[in-house]
Amino acid sequence: MTQAETTSTDAKMRSRHGWDVLRAVASNRLALCALVFTAALLVLAFIGPLVLPTSPYHTDLNNLDSPPSWSHLFGTDRSGRDVFTRVVYATRTSLTVGFTSVAIYIVIGTVLGTVAGYFGGIVDAVVSRTVDALLSIPLLLLATVFVAFLRPGVVTVILVIGLLGWPATTRLARAETLSLRESDFIVAARVTGLTPTRIMRTHVLPNLVATLIVVASLGVGIAMLLEAALGFLGLGIKPPTPSLGVMITEAKNSLVLRNSPWIWMPPSAVLALLVMAVNVVGDALRDALAPTSDGGAL
Amino acid sequence: MLKILVRRLLQAVPSLIIISFIGFALLSIAPGDPLTARLDRDALVHMSPEQLQAARQALGLNDALPVRYWHWLTGVLHGDLGYSIVTGQTAMSEISSRAGATLILLAASVMIAVCVGIPCGILAARYPNERIDRLLTGGAVVMISVPTFIVGLLMIYLFAIRMGILPAGGLSEPGAPTTLAGTLRHVALPATVLGLANAAPLVRFARSGLLEVLASDYVRTARAKGLRERGVIFRHGLRNASLPLITIMAMLIPDLVGGAVITEVVFAWPGMGRLVVSSAQSGDPAVMMTIIIMVAVTVITANLLADILYVVADPRVRVS
């Protein structure tokens, strides 16, 4: 990328803030729908558990594996648990894992990437080669083997994704810091005698925000997919904890797959639509903020 | 050019060393005694604590961490990747008996991904922002977002259960001899699922890459001199847009492998992906570590090859 291009995108990024970005996203009808859908699911997933009459663990022994009805909106699973209630709780699990694990790795990735990009040298070499190494192993595979040795549960999954997911963010933050480091206002800040920490915090970081928002929004989708995949593989979150991936696992039983679509289709549909909505919002944010990268798919 | 290649080659070395740290860390944090993988269970029961201690000493399990790492690393470099604690076989033999199935699946998936993804990307770039473009890029978002296992289950539900035209899983019918036609029938569904999932990013990259090239001056010149659109797209556009695609395809390998793990589980495909999941479920560190290292080395090599190919094919990289 040439210098001229960098400056023009920088200018574009700086001129578009807050409301401008929201307006740009909102002007994309599809993205607006996706945003509303995500918000609605967020509300449903976090308010639902407070108002729903049944517990996700309550087994209705008179209604095992029964199709949707008025008393059980999405039917019941083979243990007689209400599928709708479980989907609501599972969505909450998905969203919690998605947002918290991404929050963890965005912080790690930003710090490592900024420090590596700013200081260069041996620090940069160590960080960059570690990033290369970790990115050469599919995150799902890495998460699979680490989850295997830890106590299964929501917190474990959050920590594993959060502590292993940072390399892509690091690479982006580093690249952006590298190009920022030579820009006039950073050189000026250095000349006035500001400490590197101060420069990174007050001058580099604000310029990374646009990129980080895009990385984070696309990362939430990936993290939710990972959580579901781990649950589906029988690792990470274990039954009876409601998780979309764990619920979909029921369909590995061909009888359920064939005869009881209400058990596996609702969680599948919610997971697919939720990830799609998050990705559409992420894509729209990327278009609105126009950072230079491809958003850093993991 | 040689300098670039050598520098790139040297960059891979530290990454490989870090991979070895990860592999060794995995073995070290694994609960359970490595002794159980090395000695016969019946013999272990009858050994006295002193004998056990001696056995550990003999296997070097009591050495300091750096010493153990060094022993382990030299072992790995000589092809000794340890033993499965479940079967007692070497990790290598566990894996090699399943590598074939995975390779069949991967080859078929890559073929589908390339044959679907790149033409769709070209088509989308040919008519930017028109209905066909929106349809294809929208389809790509859907395929990126919907998890592989859901697509897989839907495929099984539709094609194997409802229509009954394709087998739901496995590499061959139980008991039946392996034939080419049988294998193709069995690989069709899993390869389609994995192939389409990986076609989606290719659509996006091919589209954006081609669009970028089509906006350049020499394409405008080609159009100005009256070249037909087909000539512009294929002769001038695609030729220049195809180079970055090499790098992107190498970058997609980790996703492909990650997707293969899930696809194999969904379709009961007897490959390495299912092996890694079952060894994770039973906590079999040597097998997991071996697969991790194999995947990482493959990916690093592929990236290296892509970069080398790039340097060879694109003179501009050599100059700058």
Coordinates of C-alpha atoms in Angstrom, one line a residue:
Chain A
M1 CA 0.0 0.0 0.0
T2 CA 1.3 3.4 -0.9
Q3 CA 1.6 6.4 1.5
A4 CA -1.1 8.3 -0.4
E5 CA -3.6 5.5 0.1
T6 CA -2.8 5.2 3.8
T7 CA -3.4 8.9 4.4
S8 CA -6.7 8.9 2.4
T9 CA -8.1 5.9 4.4
D10 CA -6.9 7.5 7.6
A11 CA -8.7 10.6 6.8
K12 CA -11.8 8.7 5.8
M13 CA -11.7 6.8 9.1
R14 CA -11.3 9.8 11.2
S15 CA -14.0 11.8 9.5
R16 CA -16.5 9.0 10.1
H17 CA -17.2 8.6 13.7
G18 CA -20.0 7.7 16.0
W19 CA -23.3 8.7 14.5
D20 CA -21.9 8.7 11.0
V21 CA -20.9 5.1 11.3
L22 CA -24.3 4.2 12.7
R23 CA -26.0 6.1 10.0
A24 CA -24.0 4.3 7.3
V25 CA -24.8 0.9 8.8
A26 CA -28.5 1.9 9.1
S27 CA -28.7 3.0 5.5
N28 CA -27.9 -0.6 4.5
R29 CA -31.4 -2.1 4.9
L30 CA -30.1 -5.7 5.3
A31 CA -27.6 -4.6 8.0
L32 CA -30.3 -2.7 9.8
C33 CA -32.5 -5.8 9.9
A34 CA -29.6 -7.9 11.1
L35 CA -28.8 -5.4 13.8
V36 CA -32.5 -5.4 15.0
F37 CA -32.6 -9.2 14.9
T38 CA -29.4 -9.4 17.0
A39 CA -30.7 -6.9 19.5
A40 CA -34.0 -8.8 19.7
L41 CA -32.3 -12.0 20.4
L42 CA -30.1 -10.3 23.0
V43 CA -33.2 -9.1 24.8
L44 CA -34.9 -12.4 24.4
A45 CA -31.9 -14.3 25.6
F46 CA -31.2 -12.2 28.7
I47 CA -34.8 -11.2 29.7
G48 CA -36.4 -14.6 28.7
P49 CA -34.9 -16.5 31.5
L50 CA -36.4 -14.0 34.0
V51 CA -40.0 -14.5 32.7
L52 CA -40.1 -18.0 31.3
P53 CA -42.3 -20.2 33.5
T54 CA -40.2 -23.4 33.2
S55 CA -36.6 -24.2 33.9
P56 CA -34.4 -25.5 31.0
Y57 CA -33.8 -28.6 33.2
H58 CA -37.4 -29.3 34.0
T59 CA -38.5 -32.7 32.6
D60 CA -42.1 -33.1 31.7
L61 CA -42.4 -36.9 31.8
N62 CA -45.9 -36.9 30.3
N63 CA -44.5 -35.3 27.2
L64 CA -41.3 -37.0 26.0
D65 CA -40.2 -36.2 22.5
S66 CA -43.5 -34.5 21.7
P67 CA -44.0 -32.2 18.7
P68 CA -44.7 -28.5 19.0
S69 CA -48.0 -27.7 20.8
W70 CA -49.4 -24.8 22.7
S71 CA -48.0 -26.0 26.0
H72 CA -44.6 -26.6 24.4
L73 CA -44.0 -24.1 21.7
F74 CA -41.1 -25.9 20.0
G75 CA -42.0 -29.3 21.5
T76 CA -40.0 -31.3 24.0
D77 CA -36.8 -33.3 23.7
R78 CA -36.3 -36.9 24.5
S79 CA -36.0 -36.1 28.2
G80 CA -39.2 -34.1 28.1
R81 CA -37.5 -30.7 28.5
D82 CA -39.1 -27.7 26.8
V83 CA -37.1 -27.0 23.6
F84 CA -38.1 -23.3 23.4
T85 CA -36.9 -22.7 27.0
R86 CA -33.7 -24.5 26.3
V87 CA -33.1 -22.5 23.0
V88 CA -33.6 -19.2 24.9
Y89 CA -31.0 -20.3 27.6
A90 CA -28.7 -21.7 25.0
T91 CA -28.8 -18.5 23.0
R92 CA -27.8 -16.7 26.2
T93 CA -24.9 -19.1 26.5
S94 CA -23.8 -18.5 22.9
L95 CA -24.0 -14.7 23.2
T96 CA -22.2 -14.7 26.5
V97 CA -19.4 -16.9 25.1
G98 CA -19.2 -14.9 21.9
F99 CA -19.0 -11.4 23.5
T100 CA -16.8 -12.2 26.5
S101 CA -14.2 -14.4 24.7
V102 CA -13.8 -11.9 21.9
A103 CA -13.5 -9.1 24.5
I104 CA -10.6 -11.1 26.1
Y105 CA -8.7 -11.7 22.9
I106 CA -9.2 -8.3 21.5
V107 CA -7.5 -6.9 24.6
I108 CA -4.6 -9.4 24.4
G109 CA -4.3 -8.9 20.7
T110 CA -4.3 -5.2 20.8
V111 CA -1.7 -4.9 23.5
L112 CA 0.6 -7.5 21.9
G113 CA 0.1 -6.1 18.4
T114 CA 0.6 -2.5 19.4
V115 CA 3.7 -3.2 21.5
A116 CA 5.2 -5.5 18.7
G117 CA 4.5 -2.9 16.0
Y118 CA 5.7 0.0 18.0
F119 CA 8.9 -1.3 19.4
G120 CA 9.9 -3.7 16.6
G121 CA 13.1 -5.7 17.0
I122 CA 13.2 -8.8 19.2
V123 CA 9.8 -8.2 20.8
D124 CA 8.2 -7.9 17.3
A125 CA 10.0 -11.1 16.2
V126 CA 8.9 -13.1 19.1
V127 CA 5.3 -11.9 18.9
S128 CA 5.1 -12.3 15.1
R129 CA 6.5 -15.8 15.0
T130 CA 4.2 -16.9 17.7
V131 CA 1.3 -15.5 15.8
D132 CA 2.5 -17.4 12.7
A133 CA 2.8 -20.6 14.6
L134 CA -0.7 -20.3 16.3
L135 CA -2.4 -19.2 13.0
S136 CA -1.0 -22.4 11.4
I137 CA -3.2 -24.5 13.6
P138 CA -6.9 -24.2 13.0
L139 CA -8.5 -22.6 16.1
L140 CA -11.1 -25.4 16.4
L141 CA -8.3 -28.0 16.5
L142 CA -6.3 -26.0 19.1
A143 CA -9.4 -25.4 21.2
T144 CA -10.4 -29.0 20.9
V145 CA -7.1 -30.3 22.4
F146 CA -6.9 -27.7 25.1
V147 CA -10.5 -28.1 26.2
A148 CA -9.9 -31.9 26.5
F149 CA -7.7 -31.4 29.5
L150 CA -9.8 -28.8 31.3
R151 CA -13.0 -29.0 33.3
P152 CA -15.8 -28.8 30.9
G153 CA -18.1 -25.7 31.2
V154 CA -19.0 -22.3 29.9
V155 CA -16.1 -20.6 31.7
T156 CA -13.5 -23.0 30.2
V157 CA -14.8 -22.4 26.7
I158 CA -14.7 -18.6 27.2
L159 CA -11.1 -18.8 28.5
V160 CA -9.9 -21.2 25.8
I161 CA -11.3 -19.1 22.9
G162 CA -10.3 -15.9 24.7
L163 CA -6.7 -17.1 25.3
L164 CA -6.2 -18.7 22.0
G165 CA -8.0 -16.4 19.6
W166 CA -5.7 -13.4 19.8
P167 CA -3.2 -14.0 16.9
A168 CA -5.4 -12.6 14.0
T169 CA -6.1 -9.4 16.0
T170 CA -2.5 -9.1 17.0
R171 CA -1.4 -9.3 13.3
L172 CA -3.8 -6.6 12.3
A173 CA -3.0 -4.3 15.3
R174 CA 0.7 -4.8 14.6
A175 CA 0.3 -3.9 10.9
E176 CA -1.7 -0.8 11.6
T177 CA 0.7 0.3 14.4
L178 CA 3.6 -0.2 12.0
S179 CA 2.1 2.2 9.5
L180 CA 1.1 4.7 12.2
R181 CA 4.5 4.7 13.8
E182 CA 6.0 6.7 11.0
S183 CA 3.2 9.2 10.6
D184 CA 3.9 12.8 11.5
F185 CA 1.8 13.1 14.6
I186 CA 3.4 10.1 16.2
V187 CA 6.9 11.4 15.4
A188 CA 5.9 14.8 16.8
A189 CA 4.6 13.1 19.9
R190 CA 7.9 11.3 20.3
V191 CA 9.9 14.5 19.8
T192 CA 7.9 16.2 22.5
G193 CA 9.2 13.5 24.8
L194 CA 6.1 11.5 25.5
T195 CA 6.7 8.0 26.8
P196 CA 6.1 5.1 24.5
T197 CA 3.2 3.9 26.8
R198 CA 1.6 7.3 26.6
I199 CA 2.0 7.5 22.8
M200 CA 0.5 4.0 22.3
R201 CA -2.4 4.8 24.6
T202 CA -3.3 8.3 23.4
H203 CA -2.1 8.3 19.8
V204 CA -2.0 4.8 18.4
L205 CA -4.9 3.1 20.2
P206 CA -7.6 5.7 19.1
N207 CA -6.6 5.1 15.5
L208 CA -7.0 1.3 15.9
V209 CA -10.5 1.5 17.2
A210 CA -12.2 1.3 13.8
T211 CA -10.3 -1.8 12.8
L212 CA -10.8 -3.4 16.2
I213 CA -14.6 -2.8 16.1
V214 CA -14.7 -4.6 12.8
V215 CA -12.5 -7.5 14.0
A216 CA -14.6 -7.8 17.2
S217 CA -17.9 -7.8 15.4
L218 CA -16.8 -10.5 13.0
G219 CA -15.0 -12.3 15.8
V220 CA -18.3 -12.7 17.8
G221 CA -19.7 -14.8 15.0
I222 CA -16.6 -17.0 14.8
A223 CA -16.6 -17.4 18.6
M224 CA -20.2 -18.5 18.7
L225 CA -19.6 -21.0 15.9
L226 CA -16.6 -22.3 17.8
E227 CA -18.6 -22.7 21.0
A228 CA -21.3 -24.5 19.1
A229 CA -18.8 -26.7 17.3
L230 CA -17.1 -27.7 20.5
G231 CA -20.5 -28.5 22.1
F232 CA -21.4 -30.5 19.0
L233 CA -18.2 -32.5 19.3
G234 CA -19.0 -33.3 22.9
L235 CA -16.3 -31.1 24.3
G236 CA -16.4 -27.8 26.1
I237 CA -20.0 -27.3 27.3
K238 CA -21.5 -30.6 28.4
P239 CA -25.1 -31.6 28.7
P240 CA -27.4 -30.8 30.4
T241 CA -26.2 -27.2 30.3
P242 CA -28.2 -25.6 27.5
S243 CA -25.9 -24.8 24.5
L244 CA -27.0 -24.6 20.9
G245 CA -24.2 -26.9 19.8
V246 CA -25.1 -29.5 22.5
M247 CA -28.7 -29.3 21.5
I248 CA -27.9 -29.9 17.9
T249 CA -25.8 -32.9 18.8
E250 CA -29.1 -34.7 19.5
A251 CA -29.5 -35.0 15.7
K252 CA -26.5 -37.3 15.6
N253 CA -29.0 -39.9 16.6
S254 CA -30.6 -40.8 13.3
L255 CA -34.0 -41.4 14.9
V256 CA -34.1 -37.8 16.2
L257 CA -32.8 -36.5 12.9
R258 CA -35.5 -38.4 11.0
N259 CA -38.5 -38.2 13.3
S260 CA -38.1 -35.3 15.6
P261 CA -36.9 -32.3 13.6
W262 CA -38.3 -29.9 16.3
I263 CA -35.5 -31.0 18.6
W264 CA -32.6 -30.0 16.3
M265 CA -34.1 -27.5 13.9
P266 CA -34.9 -24.6 16.3
P267 CA -31.4 -24.5 17.8
S268 CA -29.8 -24.9 14.3
A269 CA -32.0 -22.1 12.9
V270 CA -31.2 -19.7 15.8
L271 CA -27.5 -20.4 15.6
A272 CA -27.3 -20.0 11.8
L273 CA -29.5 -16.8 11.8
L274 CA -27.6 -15.3 14.8
V275 CA -24.2 -15.8 13.3
M276 CA -25.4 -14.6 10.0
A277 CA -26.9 -11.5 11.5
V278 CA -23.7 -10.7 13.4
N279 CA -21.6 -11.3 10.3
V280 CA -23.9 -9.0 8.2
V281 CA -23.5 -6.2 10.9
G282 CA -19.8 -6.8 10.9
D283 CA -19.5 -6.6 7.1
A284 CA -21.6 -3.4 7.1
L285 CA -19.3 -1.9 9.8
R286 CA -16.3 -2.8 7.7
D287 CA -17.8 -1.1 4.7
A288 CA -18.7 2.0 6.9
L289 CA -15.3 2.2 8.6
A290 CA -13.4 1.0 5.6
P291 CA -10.3 -0.3 7.4
T292 CA -7.6 -1.5 5.1
S293 CA -7.8 -5.1 6.0
D294 CA -10.1 -8.0 5.3
G295 CA -11.3 -8.0 8.8
G296 CA -9.0 -10.8 10.0
A297 CA -11.0 -14.0 9.7
L298 CA -9.5 -16.4 12.1
Chain B
M1 CA 15.1 -13.3 -5.4
L2 CA 17.2 -15.9 -3.6
K3 CA 17.6 -13.5 -0.7
I4 CA 13.8 -13.2 -0.3
L5 CA 13.4 -17.0 -0.5
V6 CA 16.1 -17.6 2.1
R7 CA 14.7 -15.0 4.4
R8 CA 11.2 -16.5 4.1
L9 CA 12.6 -20.0 4.7
L10 CA 14.4 -18.8 7.8
Q11 CA 11.2 -17.2 9.1
A12 CA 9.5 -20.6 9.2
V13 CA 12.1 -22.0 11.6
P14 CA 11.1 -20.0 14.7
S15 CA 7.4 -20.8 14.0
L16 CA 8.2 -24.5 13.9
I17 CA 10.1 -24.2 17.2
I18 CA 7.1 -22.5 18.8
I19 CA 4.9 -25.3 17.4
S20 CA 7.1 -27.8 19.1
F21 CA 6.7 -25.8 22.4
I22 CA 2.9 -26.1 22.0
G23 CA 3.1 -29.8 21.3
F24 CA 5.4 -30.4 24.3
A25 CA 3.2 -28.2 26.5
L26 CA 0.2 -30.3 25.5
L27 CA 2.0 -33.5 26.6
S28 CA 3.1 -31.9 29.8
I29 CA -0.3 -30.6 30.9
A30 CA -2.0 -33.8 30.0
P31 CA -3.2 -35.6 33.2
G32 CA -2.3 -39.3 33.6
D33 CA 1.0 -41.1 33.7
P34 CA 2.9 -41.4 30.4
L35 CA 4.2 -44.7 31.8
T36 CA 0.8 -46.3 31.1
A37 CA 1.3 -45.8 27.4
R38 CA 4.7 -47.4 27.3
L39 CA 4.4 -50.5 29.5
D40 CA 2.0 -53.4 29.4
R41 CA -0.9 -52.8 31.8
D42 CA -0.7 -56.3 33.3
A43 CA 3.0 -55.8 34.0
L44 CA 2.3 -52.4 35.6
V45 CA -0.1 -53.9 38.1
H46 CA 2.5 -56.2 39.4
M47 CA 5.4 -53.7 39.7
S48 CA 6.6 -52.5 43.0
P49 CA 6.9 -48.7 43.6
E50 CA 10.7 -49.1 43.3
Q51 CA 10.4 -50.8 40.0
L52 CA 8.0 -48.2 38.8
Q53 CA 10.4 -45.5 39.8
A54 CA 13.2 -47.3 38.0
A55 CA 11.1 -47.6 34.9
R56 CA 10.3 -43.9 35.0
Q57 CA 14.0 -43.2 35.5
A58 CA 14.9 -45.4 32.5
L59 CA 12.3 -43.6 30.3
G60 CA 13.7 -40.3 31.3
L61 CA 10.4 -39.2 32.9
N62 CA 12.2 -37.8 36.0
D63 CA 14.6 -35.5 34.1
A64 CA 14.4 -31.7 34.3
L65 CA 11.9 -30.0 31.9
P66 CA 14.5 -28.8 29.4
V67 CA 16.1 -32.2 29.2
R68 CA 12.8 -33.9 28.7
Y69 CA 12.0 -31.3 26.0
W70 CA 15.2 -32.0 24.2
H71 CA 14.7 -35.8 24.4
W72 CA 11.2 -35.4 23.1
L73 CA 12.3 -33.1 20.3
T74 CA 15.0 -35.4 19.0
G75 CA 12.6 -38.2 19.2
V76 CA 10.0 -36.3 17.1
L77 CA 12.6 -35.4 14.6
H78 CA 13.5 -39.1 14.3
G79 CA 9.8 -39.9 13.8
D80 CA 9.1 -41.0 17.3
L81 CA 5.9 -39.3 18.2
G82 CA 4.9 -41.4 21.2
Y83 CA 2.2 -43.9 21.9
S84 CA -1.6 -43.8 22.2
I85 CA -2.6 -44.5 25.7
V86 CA -5.9 -45.9 24.4
T87 CA -4.6 -48.6 22.0
G88 CA -0.9 -48.7 22.9
Q89 CA 0.0 -48.3 19.2
T90 CA 2.4 -45.6 18.1
A91 CA 0.6 -42.4 17.4
M92 CA 2.0 -42.5 13.9
S93 CA 0.4 -45.8 13.1
E94 CA -2.9 -44.6 14.5
I95 CA -2.8 -41.7 12.2
S96 CA -1.4 -43.2 9.1
S97 CA -4.3 -45.7 9.0
R98 CA -6.7 -42.8 8.8
A99 CA -4.8 -40.4 6.7
G100 CA -6.1 -41.8 3.4
A101 CA -9.7 -41.2 4.2
T102 CA -8.9 -37.6 5.2
L103 CA -6.9 -37.0 2.1
I104 CA -9.8 -38.3 -0.1
L105 CA -12.2 -35.9 1.7
L106 CA -9.9 -32.9 1.5
A107 CA -9.0 -33.4 -2.2
A108 CA -12.7 -33.7 -3.2
S109 CA -13.6 -30.7 -1.1
V110 CA -10.8 -28.5 -2.5
M111 CA -11.9 -29.5 -6.0
I112 CA -15.5 -28.5 -5.2
A113 CA -14.5 -25.3 -3.5
V114 CA -12.3 -24.1 -6.4
C115 CA -14.7 -25.2 -9.1
V116 CA -17.6 -23.4 -7.4
G117 CA -16.0 -20.6 -5.6
I118 CA -13.8 -19.1 -8.3
P119 CA -16.3 -19.1 -11.2
C120 CA -18.9 -17.6 -8.9
G121 CA -16.4 -14.9 -7.8
I122 CA -15.7 -14.1 -11.5
L123 CA -19.4 -14.0 -12.3
A124 CA -20.0 -11.6 -9.3
A125 CA -17.2 -9.4 -10.4
R126 CA -18.4 -9.4 -14.0
Y127 CA -21.7 -7.8 -12.9
P128 CA -20.9 -5.9 -9.8
N129 CA -23.9 -4.8 -7.7
E130 CA -26.3 -6.4 -10.0
R131 CA -28.8 -9.1 -9.0
I132 CA -26.5 -12.0 -9.7
D133 CA -23.6 -10.4 -7.7
R134 CA -25.9 -9.8 -4.7
L135 CA -27.2 -13.3 -4.9
L136 CA -23.7 -14.8 -5.0
T137 CA -22.2 -12.6 -2.3
G138 CA -25.3 -13.1 -0.2
G139 CA -24.9 -16.9 -0.7
A140 CA -21.3 -16.6 0.4
V141 CA -22.3 -14.8 3.7
V142 CA -24.8 -17.6 4.3
M143 CA -22.2 -20.3 3.7
I144 CA -19.7 -18.6 6.0
S145 CA -22.2 -18.1 8.7
V146 CA -24.1 -21.4 8.8
P147 CA -22.0 -23.9 10.8
T148 CA -20.7 -26.9 8.8
F149 CA -22.5 -29.4 11.1
I150 CA -25.9 -27.8 10.5
V151 CA -25.3 -27.9 6.7
G152 CA -24.2 -31.5 7.1
L153 CA -27.2 -32.5 9.1
L154 CA -29.5 -30.8 6.7
M155 CA -27.8 -32.6 3.8
I156 CA -28.2 -36.0 5.5
Y157 CA -31.8 -35.2 6.4
L158 CA -32.6 -34.3 2.7
F159 CA -30.5 -36.5 0.6
A160 CA -30.0 -39.6 2.8
I161 CA -33.2 -39.7 4.9
R162 CA -35.9 -38.0 2.9
M163 CA -34.8 -38.8 -0.6
G164 CA -32.5 -41.8 0.2
I165 CA -30.3 -41.3 -2.8
L166 CA -26.9 -41.0 -1.0
P167 CA -25.4 -42.7 2.0
A168 CA -25.5 -40.8 5.3
G169 CA -22.0 -41.5 6.3
G170 CA -18.9 -43.7 6.4
L171 CA -16.4 -44.5 3.7
S172 CA -18.1 -47.6 2.4
E173 CA -21.0 -49.9 3.1
P174 CA -20.1 -52.2 6.0
G175 CA -18.8 -55.5 4.6
A176 CA -18.8 -54.4 1.0
P177 CA -15.6 -54.2 -1.0
T178 CA -14.2 -50.7 -1.6
T179 CA -14.9 -49.6 -5.1
L180 CA -14.3 -46.3 -6.8
A181 CA -18.0 -45.7 -7.5
G182 CA -18.8 -46.6 -3.9
T183 CA -16.2 -44.2 -2.5
L184 CA -17.4 -41.4 -4.8
R185 CA -21.0 -42.0 -3.6
H186 CA -19.9 -41.8 0.0
V187 CA -17.6 -38.8 -0.4
A188 CA -20.3 -36.8 -2.3
L189 CA -22.2 -35.4 0.7
P190 CA -19.3 -34.6 3.1
A191 CA -17.2 -33.2 0.2
T192 CA -20.1 -31.0 -0.9
V193 CA -20.6 -29.7 2.6
L194 CA -16.9 -29.0 3.2
G195 CA -16.3 -27.7 -0.3
L196 CA -19.2 -25.2 -0.3
A197 CA -18.1 -23.9 3.1
N198 CA -14.7 -23.2 1.7
A199 CA -16.0 -21.9 -1.6
A200 CA -17.6 -19.0 0.2
P201 CA -14.4 -17.2 1.1
L202 CA -13.1 -17.9 -2.4
V203 CA -16.1 -16.2 -3.9
R204 CA -15.4 -13.1 -1.9
F205 CA -11.6 -13.1 -2.5
A206 CA -11.9 -13.8 -6.2
R207 CA -14.6 -11.1 -6.6
S208 CA -12.7 -8.4 -4.7
G209 CA -9.4 -9.4 -6.4
L210 CA -10.8 -9.3 -9.9
L211 CA -12.7 -6.0 -9.2
E212 CA -9.5 -4.4 -8.1
V213 CA -7.7 -5.5 -11.2
L214 CA -10.6 -4.5 -13.4
A215 CA -10.3 -1.0 -12.0
S216 CA -6.7 -0.7 -13.2
D217 CA -5.4 1.4 -16.1
Y218 CA -4.3 -1.5 -18.3
V219 CA -7.8 -2.9 -18.2
R220 CA -9.2 0.4 -19.1
T221 CA -6.8 0.5 -22.0
A222 CA -7.8 -3.0 -23.1
R223 CA -11.5 -1.9 -23.0
A224 CA -10.7 1.3 -24.8
K225 CA -9.0 -0.5 -27.7
G226 CA -12.3 -2.4 -28.1
L227 CA -11.4 -5.8 -26.6
R228 CA -14.4 -8.0 -26.0
E229 CA -15.5 -8.3 -22.4
R230 CA -14.5 -11.9 -22.3
G231 CA -11.0 -11.1 -23.4
V232 CA -10.8 -8.3 -20.8
I233 CA -11.9 -10.6 -18.0
F234 CA -9.9 -13.7 -18.8
R235 CA -6.8 -12.4 -20.5
H236 CA -6.2 -9.2 -18.5
G237 CA -8.3 -9.5 -15.4
L238 CA -8.1 -13.1 -14.3
R239 CA -4.5 -13.5 -15.2
N240 CA -3.5 -10.8 -12.8
A241 CA -6.1 -11.6 -10.1
S242 CA -5.1 -15.2 -9.9
L243 CA -1.7 -14.6 -8.3
P244 CA -3.1 -13.4 -4.9
L245 CA -5.5 -16.3 -5.0
I246 CA -2.5 -18.7 -4.6
T247 CA -1.7 -17.1 -1.2
I248 CA -5.3 -17.0 -0.2
M249 CA -5.8 -20.6 -1.0
A250 CA -2.8 -21.5 1.2
M251 CA -4.3 -19.2 3.9
L252 CA -7.6 -21.1 3.8
I253 CA -6.0 -24.5 4.6
P254 CA -6.4 -24.1 8.4
D255 CA -10.2 -23.4 7.9
L256 CA -10.4 -26.4 5.6
V257 CA -8.8 -28.6 8.2
G258 CA -10.9 -27.3 11.0
G259 CA -14.0 -27.8 8.8
A260 CA -12.8 -31.3 8.0
V261 CA -12.8 -32.2 11.7
I262 CA -16.5 -31.4 12.1
T263 CA -17.5 -32.8 8.7
E264 CA -15.8 -36.1 9.6
V265 CA -17.7 -36.3 12.8
V266 CA -21.1 -35.5 11.2
F267 CA -20.6 -38.1 8.4
A268 CA -18.8 -40.7 10.5
W269 CA -15.9 -40.4 8.1
P270 CA -13.0 -42.6 9.4
G271 CA -10.4 -40.0 9.1
M272 CA -7.9 -38.0 11.2
G273 CA -10.5 -35.4 12.2
R274 CA -12.6 -38.0 14.0
L275 CA -9.5 -39.4 15.5
V276 CA -8.5 -36.1 17.0
V277 CA -12.0 -35.7 18.5
S278 CA -12.1 -39.2 19.9
S279 CA -8.6 -38.8 21.3
A280 CA -9.7 -35.4 22.8
Q281 CA -12.6 -37.2 24.4
S282 CA -10.5 -39.9 25.8
G283 CA -7.6 -37.6 26.7
D284 CA -5.0 -39.2 24.5
P285 CA -2.2 -36.6 24.4
A286 CA 0.3 -38.2 22.0
V287 CA -2.2 -38.7 19.2
M288 CA -3.6 -35.1 19.6
M289 CA -0.1 -33.7 19.7
T290 CA 1.0 -35.6 16.6
I291 CA -2.0 -34.4 14.6
I292 CA -1.5 -30.8 15.8
I293 CA 2.1 -30.9 14.7
M294 CA 1.3 -32.5 11.4
V295 CA -1.3 -29.9 10.6
A296 CA 0.9 -27.0 11.6
V297 CA 3.8 -28.2 9.6
T298 CA 1.6 -28.8 6.6
V299 CA 0.1 -25.3 6.9
I300 CA 3.5 -23.6 7.3
T301 CA 4.9 -25.5 4.3
A302 CA 1.9 -24.6 2.2
N303 CA 2.3 -20.9 3.1
L304 CA 6.0 -21.2 2.3
L305 CA 5.3 -22.8 -1.1
A306 CA 2.6 -20.2 -1.9
D307 CA 5.1 -17.4 -1.1
I308 CA 7.8 -19.0 -3.1
L309 CA 5.4 -19.5 -6.0
Y310 CA 4.4 -15.9 -5.7
V311 CA 7.9 -14.6 -5.8
V312 CA 8.6 -16.8 -8.9
A313 CA 5.5 -15.8 -10.7
D314 CA 5.3 -12.1 -9.9
P315 CA 8.3 -10.1 -10.9
R316 CA 7.0 -7.1 -9.0
V317 CA 7.6 -8.8 -5.6
R318 CA 11.2 -9.4 -6.5
V319 CA 11.9 -5.8 -7.2
S320 CA 10.3 -4.2 -4.1

